Short mmCIF file of C-alpha atoms in Angstrom, two decimals:
data_model
loop_
_atom_site.label_atom_id
_atom_site.label_comp_id
_atom_site.label_asym_id
_atom_site.label_seq_id
_atom_site.Cartn_x
_atom_site.Cartn_y
_atom_site.Cartn_z
CA MET A 1 59.11 137.11 110.79
CA LYS A 2 58.08 133.13 110.60
CA LEU A 3 60.66 130.51 111.93
CA TYR A 4 60.40 126.84 111.16
CA HIS A 5 61.04 125.28 114.28
CA CYS A 6 61.75 121.45 115.80
CA TYR A 7 62.06 120.99 119.61
CA ASP A 8 65.63 121.40 120.96
CA ALA A 9 66.85 121.14 117.21
CA ARG A 10 69.26 123.73 115.96
CA SER A 11 66.33 126.23 115.53
CA LEU A 12 66.61 126.79 119.34
CA ARG A 13 69.71 128.87 118.88
CA PRO A 14 67.44 131.71 116.54
CA LEU A 15 64.31 131.24 118.77
CA TRP A 16 66.46 132.14 122.02
CA ALA A 17 67.75 135.15 119.90
CA LEU A 18 64.22 136.29 118.89
CA GLU A 19 63.49 136.15 122.71
CA GLU A 20 66.23 137.88 124.18
CA MET A 21 65.63 140.92 121.66
CA GLY A 22 61.62 140.44 122.26
CA LEU A 23 60.87 140.12 118.36
CA ASP A 24 57.64 139.72 117.17
CA TYR A 25 57.58 136.05 115.32
CA GLU A 26 55.45 133.27 114.05
CA PRO A 27 56.98 130.04 115.08
CA VAL A 28 56.05 127.12 113.23
CA VAL A 29 56.65 123.94 114.78
CA LEU A 30 57.48 120.72 112.93
CA PRO A 31 58.00 116.82 113.83
CA PHE A 32 61.70 115.74 113.72
CA PRO A 33 63.29 115.34 111.39
CA PRO A 34 60.81 117.37 108.96
CA ARG A 35 62.26 115.90 105.66
CA VAL A 36 60.91 112.71 106.65
CA ARG A 37 57.71 113.00 109.03
CA ALA A 38 56.74 116.72 107.26
CA LYS A 39 57.01 116.38 103.70
CA ASP A 40 55.09 119.07 102.63
CA TYR A 41 58.24 121.29 104.39
CA MET A 42 60.70 120.43 101.53
CA ALA A 43 58.79 123.04 99.18
CA GLU A 44 59.87 125.40 101.83
CA ASN A 45 63.54 123.96 102.71
CA PRO A 46 64.48 121.82 100.05
CA LEU A 47 67.35 120.78 102.18
CA GLY A 48 65.09 119.72 104.71
CA THR A 49 66.72 121.16 107.79
CA ILE A 50 66.13 123.20 110.56
CA PRO A 51 65.59 125.98 111.14
CA LEU A 52 64.31 128.12 108.49
CA LEU A 53 63.57 131.99 108.92
CA VAL A 54 61.33 133.65 106.58
CA ASP A 55 61.73 137.58 106.75
CA GLY A 56 60.41 139.75 103.72
CA ASP A 57 62.21 138.27 100.76
CA ALA A 58 65.15 136.73 103.46
CA ARG A 59 65.12 133.08 103.75
CA MET A 60 68.45 132.23 106.07
CA THR A 61 68.71 127.97 107.18
CA GLU A 62 72.15 128.65 108.85
CA SER A 63 71.45 128.96 113.11
CA SER A 64 74.05 131.35 114.05
CA GLY A 65 74.20 133.20 110.87
CA ILE A 66 70.39 133.83 111.72
CA CYS A 67 71.06 135.37 115.18
CA PHE A 68 73.87 137.30 113.48
CA TYR A 69 71.10 138.84 111.25
CA LEU A 70 68.80 139.41 113.49
CA THR A 71 71.18 141.83 115.61
CA GLN A 72 72.21 143.20 112.44
CA LYS A 73 68.68 144.08 110.75
CA TYR A 74 66.93 144.76 114.10
CA GLY A 75 69.80 146.31 116.22
CA PRO A 76 71.23 147.73 117.94
CA THR A 77 71.40 145.29 120.82
CA ASP A 78 74.05 144.74 123.59
CA LEU A 79 73.40 140.86 121.96
CA ALA A 80 76.08 141.91 119.24
CA VAL A 81 79.91 142.94 119.56
CA ARG A 82 80.61 145.98 117.48
CA ALA A 83 83.09 145.79 115.09
CA ASP A 84 85.29 148.69 117.13
CA GLU A 85 85.00 146.37 120.45
CA PRO A 86 88.31 144.75 121.40
CA ASP A 87 86.07 141.50 121.81
CA TYR A 88 84.94 141.64 118.19
CA ALA A 89 87.27 138.94 116.46
CA ALA A 90 86.32 136.36 119.49
CA PHE A 91 82.99 137.38 118.79
CA VAL A 92 82.54 136.33 115.40
CA ASN A 93 84.83 133.10 116.25
CA TRP A 94 82.40 132.03 118.75
CA LEU A 95 79.39 132.45 116.14
CA PHE A 96 81.34 129.89 113.62
CA PHE A 97 83.19 127.51 116.25
CA SER A 98 79.53 126.92 117.68
CA ASP A 99 78.56 125.11 114.51
CA ALA A 100 81.30 123.84 112.70
CA THR A 101 83.76 122.86 115.76
CA LEU A 102 81.05 122.20 118.71
CA THR A 103 77.63 121.09 117.01
CA PHE A 104 79.16 119.17 114.08
CA PRO A 105 80.72 116.11 115.95
CA GLN A 106 77.33 115.94 117.78
CA THR A 107 75.19 115.38 114.94
CA LEU A 108 77.73 112.11 114.14
CA VAL A 109 77.31 111.03 117.87
CA LEU A 110 73.21 111.16 117.70
CA ARG A 111 73.29 109.73 114.31
CA TYR A 112 75.16 106.34 114.68
CA ARG A 113 74.54 106.26 118.49
CA PHE A 114 70.49 106.75 118.43
CA PHE A 115 68.93 107.95 115.17
CA GLU A 116 70.20 105.20 112.73
CA ALA A 117 68.22 101.68 112.59
CA PRO A 118 70.00 99.62 115.04
CA GLU A 119 71.88 97.54 112.12
CA ARG A 120 73.65 100.70 111.02
CA ARG A 121 74.74 102.29 114.43
CA ASN A 122 78.00 102.53 114.71
CA GLU A 123 79.75 102.87 118.30
CA GLN A 124 83.20 103.32 117.22
CA VAL A 125 82.30 106.44 115.11
CA ALA A 126 79.75 107.95 118.00
CA SER A 127 82.77 107.31 120.69
CA ASP A 128 85.32 108.77 118.24
CA TYR A 129 83.42 111.93 117.36
CA GLU A 130 82.32 112.47 121.60
CA THR A 131 86.12 111.96 121.91
CA TRP A 132 86.40 115.03 118.99
CA PHE A 133 84.24 117.05 120.84
CA PHE A 134 85.32 116.87 124.50
CA ALA A 135 88.65 117.56 122.77
CA ARG A 136 87.44 121.23 120.97
CA LEU A 137 85.52 121.89 124.25
CA ARG A 138 88.71 122.78 125.81
CA ALA A 139 88.59 126.32 124.09
CA VAL A 140 85.28 127.24 125.92
CA ASP A 141 86.57 125.87 129.49
CA ALA A 142 89.89 127.90 128.50
CA ALA A 143 87.98 131.07 128.17
CA LEU A 144 85.99 130.42 131.18
CA ALA A 145 88.89 129.79 133.34
CA ASP A 146 89.17 133.34 134.30
CA GLY A 147 85.88 133.58 136.55
CA ARG A 148 84.05 135.35 133.62
CA GLU A 149 80.24 135.06 133.57
CA TRP A 150 79.86 135.32 129.68
CA LEU A 151 82.59 134.43 126.65
CA CYS A 152 83.54 137.81 125.51
CA ALA A 153 82.75 141.38 125.86
CA GLY A 154 81.65 141.61 129.34
CA ARG A 155 77.99 140.79 128.67
CA PHE A 156 76.04 138.40 127.19
CA THR A 157 75.86 138.24 123.46
CA ILE A 158 74.74 135.93 120.80
CA ALA A 159 77.97 134.18 121.20
CA ASP A 160 76.61 132.54 124.28
CA VAL A 161 73.36 131.69 122.51
CA CYS A 162 75.37 129.73 119.95
CA ILE A 163 77.70 128.21 122.16
CA GLY A 164 75.10 127.74 124.82
CA TYR A 165 72.96 125.77 122.55
CA ALA A 166 75.94 123.41 121.28
CA LEU A 167 76.50 122.46 125.22
CA HIS A 168 72.47 121.87 125.75
CA LEU A 169 72.47 119.69 123.13
CA ALA A 170 75.42 117.68 124.55
CA ASP A 171 73.94 117.51 127.84
CA SER A 172 69.85 116.77 127.12
CA GLY A 173 70.64 115.56 123.54
CA ALA A 174 73.42 113.47 122.63
CA ARG A 175 73.69 112.29 126.37
CA ILE A 176 77.48 113.40 126.73
CA GLY A 177 77.08 115.97 129.78
CA HIS A 178 79.25 113.98 131.58
CA GLY A 179 82.57 115.25 129.81
CA LEU A 180 81.61 119.10 130.40
CA SER A 181 84.32 120.36 132.98
CA ALA A 182 82.75 122.51 136.31
CA ASN A 183 83.27 125.74 134.99
CA VAL A 184 81.40 124.74 131.45
CA ARG A 185 78.74 123.16 133.23
CA ALA A 186 78.12 126.23 135.16
CA TYR A 187 78.17 128.28 132.43
CA LEU A 188 75.44 126.14 130.57
CA GLU A 189 73.26 126.57 133.83
CA ARG A 190 73.67 129.95 133.55
CA CYS A 191 72.55 130.06 130.11
CA ARG A 192 69.53 127.70 130.94
CA ALA A 193 68.57 130.27 133.61
CA ARG A 194 67.83 133.14 131.36
CA PRO A 195 64.26 133.82 130.66
CA ALA A 196 64.80 134.08 126.94
CA PHE A 197 66.14 130.66 126.82
CA GLN A 198 63.38 129.04 128.79
CA ARG A 199 60.77 130.75 126.85
CA ALA A 200 61.94 129.72 123.81
CA ARG A 201 62.39 125.84 124.92
CA GLU A 202 58.23 125.98 125.56
CA VAL A 203 57.67 126.34 121.91
CA GLY A 204 57.16 123.12 120.45
CA ALA A 205 57.75 121.25 123.96
CA PRO A 206 56.37 117.93 123.88
CA ILE A 207 53.05 117.76 126.38
#
């Protein structure tokens, strides 16, 4: 398997899953954004987005989808929740929630507060989507309110990989970690303490 990766981008999700599962893979580290700074990558992924997983004939670009694919193809693994387990619906919902609800608004915060040229930045847009992110984060806080360690099934799963990355991005990328509740902050630090997360984050780290 080959995983195209930019440091701290959404490709950290599948990279972390690969490390949790102990699978063999080849990381291909690119500068961000690759569609601008590594134009040859467009031949591999016409969207120019990160990640891209190449596994035989399979080519995947959705970070949470790749995590799910890995657990299904290379399992069984406790990182997935089976369809016959009580928390299966919650597990699937967290996978979709992680990107569609928690990562998406952060991309607009990042773009309009940091990435655009100064004359194109828009603090009103960034602030609105920061507020949106904090409102949606209430679901994570509510799930952790009973003192549970992980989101579902009483164990660490790729739901935690996917949600944990979204929180990591908020804290270290979008710089809006001040809005994390105490429960959510503690949960993020549990995720970051995992050896597989630490190994994954070393891939492509600035020297």
